[in-house]
PDB file of C-alpha atoms in Angstrom:
ATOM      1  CA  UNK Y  15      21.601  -6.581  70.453  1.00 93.00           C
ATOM      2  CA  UNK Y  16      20.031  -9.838  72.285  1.00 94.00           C
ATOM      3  CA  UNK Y  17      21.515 -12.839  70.418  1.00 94.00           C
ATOM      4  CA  UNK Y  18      19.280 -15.151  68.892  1.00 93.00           C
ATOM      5  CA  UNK Y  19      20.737 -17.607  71.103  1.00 94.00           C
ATOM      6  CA  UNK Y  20      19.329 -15.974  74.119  1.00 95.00           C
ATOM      7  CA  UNK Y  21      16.072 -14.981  72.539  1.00 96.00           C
ATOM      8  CA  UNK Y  22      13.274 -16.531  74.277  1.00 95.00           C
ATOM      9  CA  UNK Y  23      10.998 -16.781  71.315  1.00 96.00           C
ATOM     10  CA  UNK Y  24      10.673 -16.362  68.088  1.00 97.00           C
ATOM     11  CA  UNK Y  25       9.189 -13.404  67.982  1.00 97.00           C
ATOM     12  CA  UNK Y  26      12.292 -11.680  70.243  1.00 96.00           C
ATOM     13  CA  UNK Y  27      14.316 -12.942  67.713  1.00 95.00           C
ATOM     14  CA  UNK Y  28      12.436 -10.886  64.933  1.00 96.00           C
ATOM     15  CA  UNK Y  29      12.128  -7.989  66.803  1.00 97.00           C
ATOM     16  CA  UNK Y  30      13.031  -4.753  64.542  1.00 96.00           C
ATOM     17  CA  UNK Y  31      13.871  -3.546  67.675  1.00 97.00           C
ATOM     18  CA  UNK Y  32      16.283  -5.907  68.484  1.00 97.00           C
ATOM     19  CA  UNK Y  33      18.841  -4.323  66.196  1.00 95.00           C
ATOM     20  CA  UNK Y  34      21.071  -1.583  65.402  1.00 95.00           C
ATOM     21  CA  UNK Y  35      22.406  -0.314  62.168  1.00 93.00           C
ATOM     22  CA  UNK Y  36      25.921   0.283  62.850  1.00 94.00           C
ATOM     23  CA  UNK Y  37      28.975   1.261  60.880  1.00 94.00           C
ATOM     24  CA  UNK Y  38      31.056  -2.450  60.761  1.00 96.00           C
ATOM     25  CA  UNK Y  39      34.075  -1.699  62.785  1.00 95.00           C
ATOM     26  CA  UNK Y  40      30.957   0.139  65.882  1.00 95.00           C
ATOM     27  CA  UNK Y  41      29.093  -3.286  64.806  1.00 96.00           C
ATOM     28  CA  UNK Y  42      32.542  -5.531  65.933  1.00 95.00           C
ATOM     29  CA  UNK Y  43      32.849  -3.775  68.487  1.00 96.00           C
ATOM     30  CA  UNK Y  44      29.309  -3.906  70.059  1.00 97.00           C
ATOM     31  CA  UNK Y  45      28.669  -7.648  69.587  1.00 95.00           C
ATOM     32  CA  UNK Y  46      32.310  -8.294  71.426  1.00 95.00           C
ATOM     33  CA  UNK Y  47      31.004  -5.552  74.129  1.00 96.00           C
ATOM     34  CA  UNK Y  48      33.733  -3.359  73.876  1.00 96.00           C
ATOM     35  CA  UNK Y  49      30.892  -0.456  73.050  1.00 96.00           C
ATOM     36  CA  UNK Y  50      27.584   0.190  73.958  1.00 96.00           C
ATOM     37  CA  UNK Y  51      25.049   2.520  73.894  1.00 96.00           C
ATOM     38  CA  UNK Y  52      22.805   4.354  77.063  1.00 96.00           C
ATOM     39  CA  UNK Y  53      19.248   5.092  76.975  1.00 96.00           C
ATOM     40  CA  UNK Y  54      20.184   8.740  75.447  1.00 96.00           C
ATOM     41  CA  UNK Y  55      22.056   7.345  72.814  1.00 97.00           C
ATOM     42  CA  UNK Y  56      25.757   7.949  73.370  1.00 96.00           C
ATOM     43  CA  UNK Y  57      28.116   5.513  73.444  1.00 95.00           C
ATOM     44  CA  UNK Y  58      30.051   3.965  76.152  1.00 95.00           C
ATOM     45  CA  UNK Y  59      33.448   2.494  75.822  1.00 95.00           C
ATOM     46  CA  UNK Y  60      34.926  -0.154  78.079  1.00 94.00           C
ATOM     47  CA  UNK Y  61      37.721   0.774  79.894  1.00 92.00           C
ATOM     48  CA  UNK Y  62      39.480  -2.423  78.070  1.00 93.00           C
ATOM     49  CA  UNK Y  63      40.047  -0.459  74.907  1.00 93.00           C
ATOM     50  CA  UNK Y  64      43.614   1.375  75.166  1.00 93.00           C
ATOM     51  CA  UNK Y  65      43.652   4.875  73.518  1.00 94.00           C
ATOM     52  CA  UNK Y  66      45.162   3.520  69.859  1.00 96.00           C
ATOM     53  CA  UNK Y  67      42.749   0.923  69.515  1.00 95.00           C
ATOM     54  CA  UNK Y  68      39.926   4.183  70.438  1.00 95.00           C
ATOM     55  CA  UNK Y  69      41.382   5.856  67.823  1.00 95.00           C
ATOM     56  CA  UNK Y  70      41.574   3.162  65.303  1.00 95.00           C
ATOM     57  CA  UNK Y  71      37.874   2.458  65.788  1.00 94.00           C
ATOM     58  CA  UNK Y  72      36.630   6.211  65.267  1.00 94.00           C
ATOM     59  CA  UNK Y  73      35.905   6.236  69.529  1.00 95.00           C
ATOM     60  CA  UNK Y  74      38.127   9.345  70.264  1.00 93.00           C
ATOM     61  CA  UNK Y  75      35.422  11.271  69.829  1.00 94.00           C
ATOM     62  CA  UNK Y  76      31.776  11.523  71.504  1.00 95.00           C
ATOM     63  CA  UNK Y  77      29.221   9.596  69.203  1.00 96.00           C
ATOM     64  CA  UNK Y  78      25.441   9.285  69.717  1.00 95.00           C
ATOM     65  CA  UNK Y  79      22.721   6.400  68.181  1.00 96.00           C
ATOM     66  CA  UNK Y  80      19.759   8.793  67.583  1.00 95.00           C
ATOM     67  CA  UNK Y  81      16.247   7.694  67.103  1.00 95.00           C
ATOM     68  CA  UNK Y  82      16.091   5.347  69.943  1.00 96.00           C
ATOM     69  CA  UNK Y  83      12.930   4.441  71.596  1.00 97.00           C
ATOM     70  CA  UNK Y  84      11.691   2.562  74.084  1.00 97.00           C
ATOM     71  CA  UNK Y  85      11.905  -0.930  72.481  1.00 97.00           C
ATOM     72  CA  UNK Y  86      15.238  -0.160  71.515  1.00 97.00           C
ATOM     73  CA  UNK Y  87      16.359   0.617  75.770  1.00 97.00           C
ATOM     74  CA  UNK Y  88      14.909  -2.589  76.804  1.00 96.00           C
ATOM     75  CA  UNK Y  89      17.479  -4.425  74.296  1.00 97.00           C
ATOM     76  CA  UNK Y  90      20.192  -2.450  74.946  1.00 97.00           C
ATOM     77  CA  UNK Y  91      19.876  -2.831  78.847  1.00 97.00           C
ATOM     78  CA  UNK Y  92      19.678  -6.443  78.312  1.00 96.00           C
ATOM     79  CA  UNK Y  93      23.272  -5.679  76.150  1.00 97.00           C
ATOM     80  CA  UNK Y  94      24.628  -3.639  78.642  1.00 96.00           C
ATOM     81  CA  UNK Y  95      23.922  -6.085  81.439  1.00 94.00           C
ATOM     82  CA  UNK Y  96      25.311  -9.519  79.911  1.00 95.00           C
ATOM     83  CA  UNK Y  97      27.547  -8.259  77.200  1.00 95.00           C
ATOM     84  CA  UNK Y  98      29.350  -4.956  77.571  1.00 96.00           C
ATOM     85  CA  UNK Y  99      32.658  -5.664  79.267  1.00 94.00           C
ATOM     86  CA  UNK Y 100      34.866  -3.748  81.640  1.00 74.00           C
ATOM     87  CA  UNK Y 101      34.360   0.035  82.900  1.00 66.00           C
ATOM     88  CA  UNK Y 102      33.102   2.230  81.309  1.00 60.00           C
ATOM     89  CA  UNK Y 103      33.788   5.922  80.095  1.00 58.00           C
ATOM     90  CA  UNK Y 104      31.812   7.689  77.400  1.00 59.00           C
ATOM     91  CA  UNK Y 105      33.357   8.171  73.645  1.00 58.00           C
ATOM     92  CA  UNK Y 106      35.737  11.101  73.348  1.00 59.00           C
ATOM     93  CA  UNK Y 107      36.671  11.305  76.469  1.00 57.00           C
TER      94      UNK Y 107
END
């Protein structure tokens, strides 16, 4: 989620919780921040993506991340707050 580049140490950079198993085309996707995910889990698509390029990517429909915890949010706010472009509306909709 946090790019090694911007880890501060070492130990951020080996966080387990600093990562996300994702199917490859979700993974694309996230690291470019044309997805990303809430604290509940679903995941948001930037208003950048045009409906084909949804549908292509499996993001016409809602999806969710479960498991999350709190390690996990602080990561993913840091993603949503310096990576995730554009506006945002939820998968599927």
């Amino acid at each position: 989620m946090k790019p090694w580049a911007d880890c501060d140490t070492d130990a951020e950079r080996l966080d387990v919780f600093n990562g996300l198993l994702l199917a490859p085309q979700l993974d694309a996707a996230f690291d470019r921040g044309f997805v990303t995910i809430d604290d509940a889990g679903r995941v948001i698509v930037s208003g950048l993506l045009d409906p084909a390029s949804r549908q292509v990517l499996g993001l016409d429909r809602p999806l969710w991340v479960q498991r999350l915890v709190d390690p996990h949010r602080a990561f993913l706010a840091w993603h949503r707050e310096r990576v995730f472009r554009g506006r945002t509306t939820v998968s599927g909709e």
